Amino acid sequence: MSNKMWGGRFQSGPDAIMEEINASIDFDKRLWAQDIRGSLAHLAMLEKQGIVAAADAKAIADGLEVVRGEIESGSFTFSRALEDIHMNVESRLAAIAGPAAGRLHTARSRNDQVATDFKLWVRDTIDDLDAQLKDLMTALAERALAFSGAVMPGFTHLQSAQPVTFGHHLLAYVEMLGRDRGRFADARRRLNECPLGAAALAGTSFPIDRHATAKALGFDRPTANSLDSVSDRDFVLEALAAASITAMHLSRFAEEIVIWTTPQFAFVALSDKFTTGSSIMPQKRNPDAAELVRGKAGRVVGALVGLITMMKGLPLAYGKDMQEDKEPAFDALQTLSLCTAAMAGMVRDMVPDLKRMKAAAGSGYATATDLADWLVRELNLPFREAHHVTGRLVGIAADAKLPLEKLSLAEMQAVEPRIHQGLFAVLGVEKSVRSRTSYGGTAPANVKAQARKWLKALAK
Ligand code: ARG
């Protein structure tokens, strides 16, 4: 049987393989609510413009509500022969509302319809993700406030660098996630133009009111160029780009959790709720959730790369290739949502081992910079010379397998005679972090103020 939506020009139906490669209903049925919403807005406009008579409009609107009820209750039968969500809804509508249903598709094509539906879906998803990211930031900022003075090693090259506080480290992720929310908000702002009414590619000769449908669907305005309207997928790409950067941030944090929870580091312990055991090794507590957040970031980036690669060769306007936009976007944004929730869960109940962190902060000569700074301040040495003197002292201490503060004053004076007892005061890790009071520095008072500032902003 040839297709009842366009069968006029066809003698036979599609090959089974054609149907298999062509059908998108298995995944785009997720757009059903957006599809009905878009159709109702289009219909109201057609009626207001005198393009569809009131009686027909009522029959169509009532029919769409019946379809909505059937999908919501699970009694709707989705058919692959009908390709996608748009044809499935329209076909069922025809069965319910009769010939009037055929008037709904006036001045519209599936090309502007799918662009509109997908924009509505991406927009809703961005809003949900924003709320989730805000929640994760709040969890981080709360714990940062609680641990504003907890000393831990700060690393560069994953080598002990200088002491920092745990709160400061957590707030670094709050900054990243704040930028991520900004990127999603930016994407949302640019997305918010309505393609509906661009029709297949050239616009329409019917006296439609695109400003009305744009407004009814919560868009700021209609898109300005009909060709661009149906061939643009920037809004998906931008959302996936923002998602990729966010996933990269979550992955870096996940990697740190994996490192911190090893028995060798043991800086933090995850709760039982976010840990798994081993079927053979009874001692194991594995950070699977963190590992999966790290691993799933690849899927999110993969979606972006796949979609941008698919788009880059397409001539204007619509090409069926573009149907490939949905699965990766659904998967990537859903994956990011799950990862964000998992991170918030881990952050809320992970327990830092403050003693161990502090002890680790003191190892690896992490206060060597404080020593060099002291030489500059007290002895007025140029920093480069102070660096050299300190390097020699660290070398002597390392050879003797001693921490810096265990060198005697005489040993120090052998390198730089003007060093006096006052130096020993700066070699402690607490003293080190307290001295880092420059704007954005790790001093506990700074961290406390930053955490409070964030919590206030996030509570709005
Ligand atoms: N299922 C299609 C998609 O997702 C809808 C648009 C079909 N348009 C067309 N001209 N065949 O892109």
CSV table of C-alpha atoms and ligand atoms in Angstrom, one decimal:
chain,number,residue,atom,x,y,z
A,1,MET,CA,0.0,0.0,0.0
A,2,SER,CA,1.4,3.4,-0.8
A,3,ASN,CA,1.6,6.1,1.9
A,4,LYS,CA,-1.7,7.8,2.7
A,5,MET,CA,0.1,11.1,3.4
A,6,TRP,CA,1.7,11.4,0.0
A,7,GLY,CA,0.5,8.4,-1.9
A,8,GLY,CA,-0.7,10.4,-4.9
A,9,ARG,CA,2.5,10.0,-6.8
A,10,PHE,CA,3.3,6.5,-5.6
A,11,GLN,CA,2.2,3.1,-6.9
A,12,SER,CA,3.8,0.9,-4.2
A,13,GLY,CA,4.9,1.2,-0.6
A,14,PRO,CA,8.5,1.3,0.6
A,15,ASP,CA,10.9,-1.7,0.8
A,16,ALA,CA,11.3,-3.1,4.3
A,17,ILE,CA,14.9,-1.9,4.4
A,18,MET,CA,13.7,1.5,3.2
A,19,GLU,CA,11.3,1.6,6.1
A,20,GLU,CA,13.9,0.5,8.5
A,21,ILE,CA,16.5,3.1,7.5
A,22,ASN,CA,13.9,5.9,7.2
A,23,ALA,CA,11.8,5.6,10.3
A,24,SER,CA,12.6,7.8,13.3
A,25,ILE,CA,9.5,7.0,15.4
A,26,ASP,CA,11.4,4.7,17.7
A,27,PHE,CA,13.3,7.7,19.0
A,28,ASP,CA,11.4,10.8,18.0
A,29,LYS,CA,8.2,9.7,19.7
A,30,ARG,CA,9.8,11.5,22.7
A,31,LEU,CA,8.9,14.8,20.9
A,32,TRP,CA,5.1,14.0,21.1
A,33,ALA,CA,4.2,16.7,23.6
A,34,GLN,CA,6.2,19.4,21.7
A,35,ASP,CA,4.6,18.2,18.5
A,36,ILE,CA,1.1,18.6,19.8
A,37,ARG,CA,1.9,21.9,21.4
A,38,GLY,CA,3.3,23.3,18.1
A,39,SER,CA,0.3,22.0,16.2
A,40,LEU,CA,-2.2,23.7,18.6
A,41,ALA,CA,-0.3,27.0,18.2
A,42,HIS,CA,-0.2,26.7,14.5
A,43,LEU,CA,-3.9,25.8,14.4
A,44,ALA,CA,-5.0,28.7,16.6
A,45,MET,CA,-3.1,31.0,14.2
A,46,LEU,CA,-4.6,29.5,11.1
A,47,GLU,CA,-8.1,30.0,12.6
A,48,LYS,CA,-7.4,33.6,13.7
A,49,GLN,CA,-6.1,34.4,10.2
A,50,GLY,CA,-9.2,33.0,8.6
A,51,ILE,CA,-7.3,30.2,6.9
A,52,VAL,CA,-9.1,27.4,8.7
A,53,ALA,CA,-12.8,27.7,9.7
A,54,ALA,CA,-13.8,27.7,13.3
A,55,ALA,CA,-15.7,24.4,13.1
A,56,ASP,CA,-12.7,22.6,11.5
A,57,ALA,CA,-10.3,24.2,14.0
A,58,LYS,CA,-12.4,22.9,16.9
A,59,ALA,CA,-12.6,19.4,15.5
A,60,ILE,CA,-8.8,19.4,15.0
A,61,ALA,CA,-8.1,20.8,18.5
A,62,ASP,CA,-10.4,18.3,20.1
A,63,GLY,CA,-8.8,15.5,18.1
A,64,LEU,CA,-5.3,16.6,19.2
A,65,GLU,CA,-6.4,16.5,22.8
A,66,VAL,CA,-7.7,12.9,22.2
A,67,VAL,CA,-4.3,12.0,20.7
A,68,ARG,CA,-2.6,13.5,23.7
A,69,GLY,CA,-4.7,11.5,26.1
A,70,GLU,CA,-3.9,8.3,24.2
A,71,ILE,CA,-0.2,8.9,24.3
A,72,GLU,CA,-0.3,9.8,27.9
A,73,SER,CA,-2.2,6.7,28.9
A,74,GLY,CA,-0.1,4.5,26.7
A,75,SER,CA,-2.9,3.3,24.5
A,76,PHE,CA,-1.5,5.1,21.3
A,77,THR,CA,-0.1,2.7,18.7
A,78,PHE,CA,3.1,4.1,17.2
A,79,SER,CA,3.7,2.9,13.6
A,80,ARG,CA,7.0,2.6,11.8
A,81,ALA,CA,5.2,2.7,8.5
A,82,LEU,CA,4.3,6.3,9.4
A,83,GLU,CA,8.0,7.2,9.8
A,84,ASP,CA,8.0,9.8,12.5
A,85,ILE,CA,6.1,11.4,15.4
A,86,HIS,CA,4.6,14.1,13.1
A,87,MET,CA,3.0,11.6,10.7
A,88,ASN,CA,2.0,9.3,13.5
A,89,VAL,CA,0.1,12.1,15.3
A,90,GLU,CA,-1.4,13.5,12.0
A,91,SER,CA,-2.5,10.0,10.9
A,92,ARG,CA,-4.3,9.3,14.2
A,93,LEU,CA,-5.8,12.8,14.1
A,94,ALA,CA,-7.3,12.0,10.7
A,95,ALA,CA,-8.9,8.9,12.1
A,96,ILE,CA,-10.4,10.8,15.0
A,97,ALA,CA,-11.3,14.1,13.4
A,98,GLY,CA,-12.1,13.1,9.8
A,99,PRO,CA,-11.3,15.1,6.7
A,100,ALA,CA,-10.9,18.4,8.7
A,101,ALA,CA,-7.7,17.0,10.1
A,102,GLY,CA,-6.1,17.5,6.7
A,103,ARG,CA,-6.3,21.2,7.1
A,104,LEU,CA,-3.8,21.3,10.0
A,105,HIS,CA,-0.8,21.0,7.7
A,106,THR,CA,-1.7,24.1,5.7
A,107,ALA,CA,1.2,26.5,5.5
A,108,ARG,CA,3.5,24.1,7.3
A,109,SER,CA,5.9,21.3,6.4
A,110,ARG,CA,7.6,18.7,8.5
A,111,ASN,CA,10.8,20.6,8.0
A,112,ASP,CA,9.7,23.7,10.1
A,113,GLN,CA,7.6,21.4,12.3
A,114,VAL,CA,10.6,19.2,13.4
A,115,ALA,CA,12.8,22.2,13.8
A,116,THR,CA,10.2,23.8,16.1
A,117,ASP,CA,9.5,20.6,18.1
A,118,PHE,CA,13.2,19.9,18.6
A,119,LYS,CA,13.9,23.5,19.6
A,120,LEU,CA,11.1,23.3,22.2
A,121,TRP,CA,12.7,20.0,23.5
A,122,VAL,CA,16.2,21.4,23.7
A,123,ARG,CA,14.9,24.5,25.4
A,124,ASP,CA,13.1,22.5,28.1
A,125,THR,CA,16.1,20.3,28.6
A,126,ILE,CA,18.4,23.3,29.0
A,127,ASP,CA,16.1,24.6,31.7
A,128,ASP,CA,16.2,21.3,33.5
A,129,LEU,CA,19.9,21.0,33.3
A,130,ASP,CA,20.3,24.6,34.6
A,131,ALA,CA,18.4,23.7,37.7
A,132,GLN,CA,20.5,20.6,38.2
A,133,LEU,CA,23.8,22.4,37.8
A,134,LYS,CA,22.6,25.0,40.2
A,135,ASP,CA,21.9,22.3,42.7
A,136,LEU,CA,25.4,20.8,42.3
A,137,MET,CA,26.9,24.2,42.7
A,138,THR,CA,25.0,24.7,45.9
A,139,ALA,CA,26.2,21.4,47.2
A,140,LEU,CA,29.8,22.3,46.4
A,141,ALA,CA,29.5,25.8,47.9
A,142,GLU,CA,28.0,24.5,51.1
A,143,ARG,CA,30.8,22.0,51.6
A,144,ALA,CA,33.3,24.7,50.6
A,145,LEU,CA,32.0,26.9,53.4
A,146,ALA,CA,32.2,24.0,55.9
A,147,PHE,CA,35.8,23.2,54.8
A,148,SER,CA,37.1,26.8,54.1
A,149,GLY,CA,40.0,26.3,56.4
A,150,ALA,CA,40.8,22.6,55.9
A,151,VAL,CA,44.3,22.4,54.5
A,152,MET,CA,45.1,20.0,51.7
A,153,PRO,CA,48.0,19.8,49.1
A,154,GLY,CA,47.5,21.9,46.0
A,155,PHE,CA,49.0,20.2,42.9
A,156,THR,CA,50.5,21.1,39.6
A,157,HIS,CA,51.7,18.2,37.4
A,158,LEU,CA,50.0,16.1,40.1
A,159,GLN,CA,53.1,16.9,42.2
A,160,SER,CA,52.7,18.7,45.6
A,161,ALA,CA,52.9,22.4,44.8
A,162,GLN,CA,51.6,24.6,47.6
A,163,PRO,CA,49.0,24.1,50.3
A,164,VAL,CA,45.5,25.1,49.6
A,165,THR,CA,42.2,24.6,51.4
A,166,PHE,CA,39.6,21.9,50.5
A,167,GLY,CA,37.0,24.6,50.3
A,168,HIS,CA,39.1,26.5,47.8
A,169,HIS,CA,39.5,23.4,45.7
A,170,LEU,CA,35.7,22.8,45.7
A,171,LEU,CA,35.0,26.4,44.8
A,172,ALA,CA,37.2,26.1,41.7
A,173,TYR,CA,34.4,23.7,40.4
A,174,VAL,CA,31.7,26.2,41.4
A,175,GLU,CA,33.4,28.7,39.1
A,176,MET,CA,33.6,26.2,36.2
A,177,LEU,CA,29.9,25.2,36.6
A,178,GLY,CA,28.9,28.9,36.8
A,179,ARG,CA,30.5,29.4,33.4
A,180,ASP,CA,28.8,26.3,32.1
A,181,ARG,CA,25.4,27.7,33.2
A,182,GLY,CA,26.3,30.9,31.3
A,183,ARG,CA,27.1,28.9,28.2
A,184,PHE,CA,23.7,27.1,28.4
A,185,ALA,CA,21.9,30.4,29.0
A,186,ASP,CA,23.7,31.9,26.0
A,187,ALA,CA,22.7,29.0,23.8
A,188,ARG,CA,19.1,29.3,25.0
A,189,ARG,CA,19.0,33.0,24.2
A,190,ARG,CA,20.1,32.4,20.6
A,191,LEU,CA,17.9,29.3,20.2
A,192,ASN,CA,14.8,31.2,21.1
A,193,GLU,CA,13.5,32.1,17.6
A,194,CYS,CA,10.6,30.2,16.1
A,195,PRO,CA,11.0,28.4,12.8
A,196,LEU,CA,7.3,27.5,12.5
A,197,GLY,CA,5.8,28.9,9.3
A,198,ALA,CA,9.0,28.7,7.3
A,199,ALA,CA,7.2,25.8,5.7
A,200,ALA,CA,9.3,23.5,3.5
A,201,LEU,CA,12.1,26.0,2.8
A,202,ALA,CA,10.7,29.1,1.0
A,203,GLY,CA,7.9,30.4,3.3
A,204,THR,CA,4.2,30.3,2.3
A,205,SER,CA,1.7,32.2,0.2
A,206,PHE,CA,-0.9,31.9,3.0
A,207,PRO,CA,-1.4,35.0,5.2
A,208,ILE,CA,0.0,33.4,8.3
A,209,ASP,CA,1.1,35.3,11.4
A,210,ARG,CA,4.5,33.9,12.4
A,211,HIS,CA,4.8,36.5,15.2
A,212,ALA,CA,1.7,35.0,16.8
A,213,THR,CA,2.9,31.4,16.8
A,214,ALA,CA,6.3,32.4,18.0
A,215,LYS,CA,4.8,34.2,20.9
A,216,ALA,CA,2.3,31.4,21.7
A,217,LEU,CA,5.2,29.0,22.0
A,218,GLY,CA,7.3,31.2,24.2
A,219,PHE,CA,9.8,32.2,21.5
A,220,ASP,CA,11.2,35.8,21.4
A,221,ARG,CA,10.5,36.2,17.7
A,222,PRO,CA,10.1,34.2,14.5
A,223,THR,CA,13.3,33.2,12.6
A,224,ALA,CA,14.1,35.7,9.9
A,225,ASN,CA,15.1,33.5,6.9
A,226,SER,CA,13.0,30.5,5.9
A,227,LEU,CA,16.0,28.6,4.4
A,228,ASP,CA,18.0,29.1,7.5
A,229,SER,CA,15.0,28.1,9.7
A,230,VAL,CA,14.7,24.6,8.3
A,231,SER,CA,18.4,23.9,7.8
A,232,ASP,CA,19.8,25.3,11.1
A,233,ARG,CA,20.8,22.9,13.9
A,234,ASP,CA,23.2,25.4,15.6
A,235,PHE,CA,20.9,25.3,18.6
A,236,VAL,CA,21.6,21.6,19.1
A,237,LEU,CA,25.3,22.0,18.5
A,238,GLU,CA,25.5,24.9,21.0
A,239,ALA,CA,23.7,22.9,23.6
A,240,LEU,CA,26.0,19.9,22.9
A,241,ALA,CA,29.1,22.2,23.0
A,242,ALA,CA,28.0,23.6,26.4
A,243,ALA,CA,27.2,20.0,27.5
A,244,SER,CA,30.6,18.8,26.4
A,245,ILE,CA,32.5,21.4,28.4
A,246,THR,CA,30.3,20.7,31.4
A,247,ALA,CA,30.9,17.0,31.1
A,248,MET,CA,34.6,17.7,30.8
A,249,HIS,CA,34.5,19.6,34.1
A,250,LEU,CA,32.5,16.8,35.8
A,251,SER,CA,35.0,14.3,34.4
A,252,ARG,CA,38.0,16.2,35.9
A,253,PHE,CA,36.3,16.3,39.3
A,254,ALA,CA,35.4,12.6,38.9
A,255,GLU,CA,39.1,11.8,38.2
A,256,GLU,CA,40.1,13.7,41.3
A,257,ILE,CA,37.6,11.7,43.3
A,258,VAL,CA,39.0,8.5,41.9
A,259,ILE,CA,42.5,9.6,43.0
A,260,TRP,CA,41.4,10.9,46.4
A,261,THR,CA,39.6,7.7,47.3
A,262,THR,CA,42.5,5.4,46.7
A,263,PRO,CA,44.0,3.9,49.9
A,264,GLN,CA,47.3,5.6,48.9
A,265,PHE,CA,45.7,9.1,49.0
A,266,ALA,CA,42.7,8.5,51.2
A,267,PHE,CA,41.8,12.2,51.2
A,268,VAL,CA,38.1,11.5,51.0
A,269,ALA,CA,35.7,8.6,51.5
A,270,LEU,CA,32.6,8.2,49.4
A,271,SER,CA,29.4,7.1,51.2
A,272,ASP,CA,28.2,3.5,50.8
A,273,LYS,CA,25.4,5.0,48.6
A,274,PHE,CA,28.0,6.0,46.0
A,275,THR,CA,30.4,3.1,46.2
A,276,THR,CA,30.5,-0.5,44.9
A,277,GLY,CA,32.3,-3.5,46.2
A,278,SER,CA,34.1,-6.3,44.4
A,279,SER,CA,32.8,-9.8,43.9
A,280,ILE,CA,36.2,-11.3,44.8
A,281,MET,CA,38.1,-8.8,46.9
A,282,PRO,CA,36.3,-8.2,50.1
A,283,GLN,CA,38.3,-5.1,51.0
A,284,LYS,CA,37.3,-3.1,47.9
A,285,ARG,CA,35.3,0.1,47.8
A,286,ASN,CA,35.3,1.2,44.2
A,287,PRO,CA,34.3,4.7,43.1
A,288,ASP,CA,32.2,3.4,40.1
A,289,ALA,CA,30.0,6.4,40.0
A,290,ALA,CA,32.9,8.8,39.6
A,291,GLU,CA,34.5,6.5,37.0
A,292,LEU,CA,31.3,6.4,35.0
A,293,VAL,CA,31.0,10.2,35.1
A,294,ARG,CA,34.6,10.3,33.8
A,295,GLY,CA,33.8,7.7,31.1
A,296,LYS,CA,30.4,9.1,30.0
A,297,ALA,CA,32.0,12.4,29.2
A,298,GLY,CA,33.3,10.7,26.1
A,299,ARG,CA,29.7,10.0,24.9
A,300,VAL,CA,28.7,13.6,25.3
A,301,VAL,CA,31.7,14.9,23.3
A,302,GLY,CA,31.1,12.2,20.8
A,303,ALA,CA,27.6,13.5,20.2
A,304,LEU,CA,28.9,16.9,19.5
A,305,VAL,CA,31.6,15.7,17.1
A,306,GLY,CA,29.1,13.3,15.4
A,307,LEU,CA,26.5,16.0,14.8
A,308,ILE,CA,28.9,18.7,13.6
A,309,THR,CA,30.4,16.2,11.2
A,310,MET,CA,27.0,15.2,9.9
A,311,MET,CA,26.0,18.9,9.3
A,312,LYS,CA,29.2,20.2,7.7
A,313,GLY,CA,28.6,18.8,4.2
A,314,LEU,CA,24.9,19.6,3.9
A,315,PRO,CA,23.7,22.0,1.2
A,316,LEU,CA,20.7,24.2,2.1
A,317,ALA,CA,18.0,23.6,3.0
A,318,TYR,CA,16.7,20.5,4.7
A,319,GLY,CA,18.4,17.1,4.1
A,320,LYS,CA,17.3,13.8,5.7
A,321,ASP,CA,20.7,13.5,7.2
A,322,MET,CA,19.4,16.0,9.7
A,323,GLN,CA,17.1,13.3,11.2
A,324,GLU,CA,20.4,12.0,12.7
A,325,ASP,CA,20.4,15.0,15.1
A,326,LYS,CA,18.1,13.5,17.6
A,327,GLU,CA,19.5,10.3,19.0
A,328,PRO,CA,22.9,11.8,20.0
A,329,ALA,CA,21.3,14.9,21.5
A,330,PHE,CA,18.8,12.8,23.5
A,331,ASP,CA,21.6,10.5,24.7
A,332,ALA,CA,24.1,13.2,25.5
A,333,LEU,CA,21.8,15.6,27.4
A,334,GLN,CA,20.2,12.8,29.3
A,335,THR,CA,23.7,11.4,30.1
A,336,LEU,CA,24.8,14.9,31.4
A,337,SER,CA,21.8,15.1,33.6
A,338,LEU,CA,22.5,11.7,35.1
A,339,CYS,CA,26.2,12.6,35.7
A,340,THR,CA,25.3,15.9,37.3
A,341,ALA,CA,22.9,14.2,39.7
A,342,ALA,CA,25.6,11.6,40.5
A,343,MET,CA,28.1,14.3,41.3
A,344,ALA,CA,25.7,16.1,43.5
A,345,GLY,CA,25.1,12.9,45.4
A,346,MET,CA,28.8,12.2,45.8
A,347,VAL,CA,29.6,15.7,46.9
A,348,ARG,CA,26.8,15.9,49.5
A,349,ASP,CA,28.0,12.9,51.4
A,350,MET,CA,31.7,12.4,50.8
A,351,VAL,CA,33.7,12.6,54.0
A,352,PRO,CA,37.2,14.2,53.8
A,353,ASP,CA,40.0,12.9,56.1
A,354,LEU,CA,41.2,16.3,57.3
A,355,LYS,CA,44.2,14.9,59.2
A,356,ARG,CA,45.5,13.0,56.2
A,357,MET,CA,45.0,15.9,53.9
A,358,LYS,CA,46.8,18.2,56.2
A,359,ALA,CA,49.7,15.8,56.7
A,360,ALA,CA,49.9,15.4,52.9
A,361,ALA,CA,49.9,19.2,52.5
A,362,GLY,CA,53.1,19.3,54.5
A,363,SER,CA,54.9,16.7,52.5
A,364,GLY,CA,56.8,17.2,49.2
A,365,TYR,CA,58.3,20.6,50.4
A,366,ALA,CA,55.0,22.4,49.6
A,367,THR,CA,56.0,25.4,51.7
A,368,ALA,CA,59.2,26.0,49.7
A,369,THR,CA,57.6,29.0,48.0
A,370,ASP,CA,56.7,30.4,51.4
A,371,LEU,CA,60.4,30.1,52.4
A,372,ALA,CA,61.5,31.9,49.2
A,373,ASP,CA,58.9,34.7,49.8
A,374,TRP,CA,60.2,35.1,53.4
A,375,LEU,CA,63.7,35.6,52.0
A,376,VAL,CA,62.4,38.3,49.7
A,377,ARG,CA,60.4,40.0,52.4
A,378,GLU,CA,62.8,39.8,55.3
A,379,LEU,CA,66.2,39.8,53.6
A,380,ASN,CA,65.2,41.8,50.6
A,381,LEU,CA,66.6,39.2,48.2
A,382,PRO,CA,65.5,39.4,44.5
A,383,PHE,CA,62.9,36.5,44.0
A,384,ARG,CA,65.1,34.6,41.6
A,385,GLU,CA,68.0,34.5,44.1
A,386,ALA,CA,65.5,33.5,46.9
A,387,HIS,CA,64.3,30.7,44.6
A,388,HIS,CA,67.9,29.5,44.2
A,389,VAL,CA,68.7,29.6,47.9
A,390,THR,CA,65.5,27.8,48.7
A,391,GLY,CA,66.2,25.2,46.0
A,392,ARG,CA,69.5,24.4,47.7
A,393,LEU,CA,67.8,24.1,51.1
A,394,VAL,CA,65.2,21.7,49.6
A,395,GLY,CA,68.1,19.7,48.1
A,396,ILE,CA,69.8,19.4,51.4
A,397,ALA,CA,66.6,18.4,53.2
A,398,ALA,CA,65.7,15.9,50.5
A,399,ASP,CA,69.2,14.3,50.7
A,400,ALA,CA,68.7,14.0,54.5
A,401,LYS,CA,65.1,12.8,53.9
A,402,LEU,CA,63.9,15.5,56.2
A,403,PRO,CA,61.1,18.1,55.9
A,404,LEU,CA,62.3,21.7,55.6
A,405,GLU,CA,61.4,22.7,59.1
A,406,LYS,CA,63.6,19.9,60.5
A,407,LEU,CA,66.8,21.5,59.1
A,408,SER,CA,68.8,23.2,61.8
A,409,LEU,CA,69.3,27.0,61.8
A,410,ALA,CA,73.0,26.4,61.3
A,411,GLU,CA,72.4,24.2,58.2
A,412,MET,CA,70.3,27.0,56.8
A,413,GLN,CA,72.8,29.7,57.6
A,414,ALA,CA,75.4,27.6,55.8
A,415,VAL,CA,73.5,28.4,52.6
A,416,GLU,CA,72.4,32.0,53.5
A,417,PRO,CA,74.0,33.5,56.6
A,418,ARG,CA,71.3,36.1,57.2
A,419,ILE,CA,68.5,33.5,57.8
A,420,HIS,CA,67.3,33.7,61.3
A,421,GLN,CA,64.9,31.9,63.6
A,422,GLY,CA,61.9,33.9,62.3
A,423,LEU,CA,61.9,31.8,59.1
A,424,PHE,CA,60.6,28.7,60.9
A,425,ALA,CA,57.2,30.4,61.4
A,426,VAL,CA,56.4,30.4,57.7
A,427,LEU,CA,57.1,26.7,57.1
A,428,GLY,CA,53.8,25.5,58.6
A,429,VAL,CA,51.0,24.7,56.1
A,430,GLU,CA,48.3,26.6,58.1
A,431,LYS,CA,50.4,29.7,58.1
A,432,SER,CA,51.0,29.2,54.4
A,433,VAL,CA,47.3,29.2,53.4
A,434,ARG,CA,46.5,32.0,55.8
A,435,SER,CA,49.0,34.2,54.1
A,436,ARG,CA,47.5,33.7,50.7
A,437,THR,CA,45.1,36.7,51.0
A,438,SER,CA,45.4,38.1,47.5
A,439,TYR,CA,42.1,38.4,45.7
A,440,GLY,CA,41.1,34.8,44.6
A,441,GLY,CA,43.8,33.3,46.9
A,442,THR,CA,43.3,30.3,49.1
A,443,ALA,CA,43.3,32.1,52.5
A,444,PRO,CA,40.4,30.6,54.6
A,445,ALA,CA,38.9,34.1,55.1
A,446,ASN,CA,38.8,34.5,51.3
A,447,VAL,CA,37.3,31.1,50.8
A,448,LYS,CA,34.6,31.7,53.4
A,449,ALA,CA,33.7,35.0,51.7
A,450,GLN,CA,33.6,33.5,48.3
A,451,ALA,CA,31.5,30.5,49.4
A,452,ARG,CA,29.0,32.9,51.1
A,453,LYS,CA,28.9,35.0,48.0
A,454,TRP,CA,28.0,32.0,45.8
A,455,LEU,CA,25.5,30.6,48.3
A,456,LYS,CA,23.7,34.0,48.3
A,457,ALA,CA,23.7,34.2,44.5
A,458,LEU,CA,22.5,30.6,44.2
A,459,ALA,CA,19.7,31.1,46.6
A,460,LYS,CA,18.1,33.7,44.3
B,1,ARG,N1,11.6,12.8,10.8
B,1,ARG,C1,12.2,14.0,10.1
B,1,ARG,C2,13.4,14.5,10.9
B,1,ARG,O1,13.5,14.2,12.0
B,1,ARG,C3,11.1,15.0,10.0
B,1,ARG,C4,11.3,15.9,8.8
B,1,ARG,C5,11.1,15.2,7.5
B,1,ARG,N2,11.1,16.1,6.4
B,1,ARG,C6,11.2,15.6,5.2
B,1,ARG,N3,11.2,16.5,4.2
B,1,ARG,N4,11.3,14.3,4.9
B,1,ARG,O2,14.2,15.3,10.4
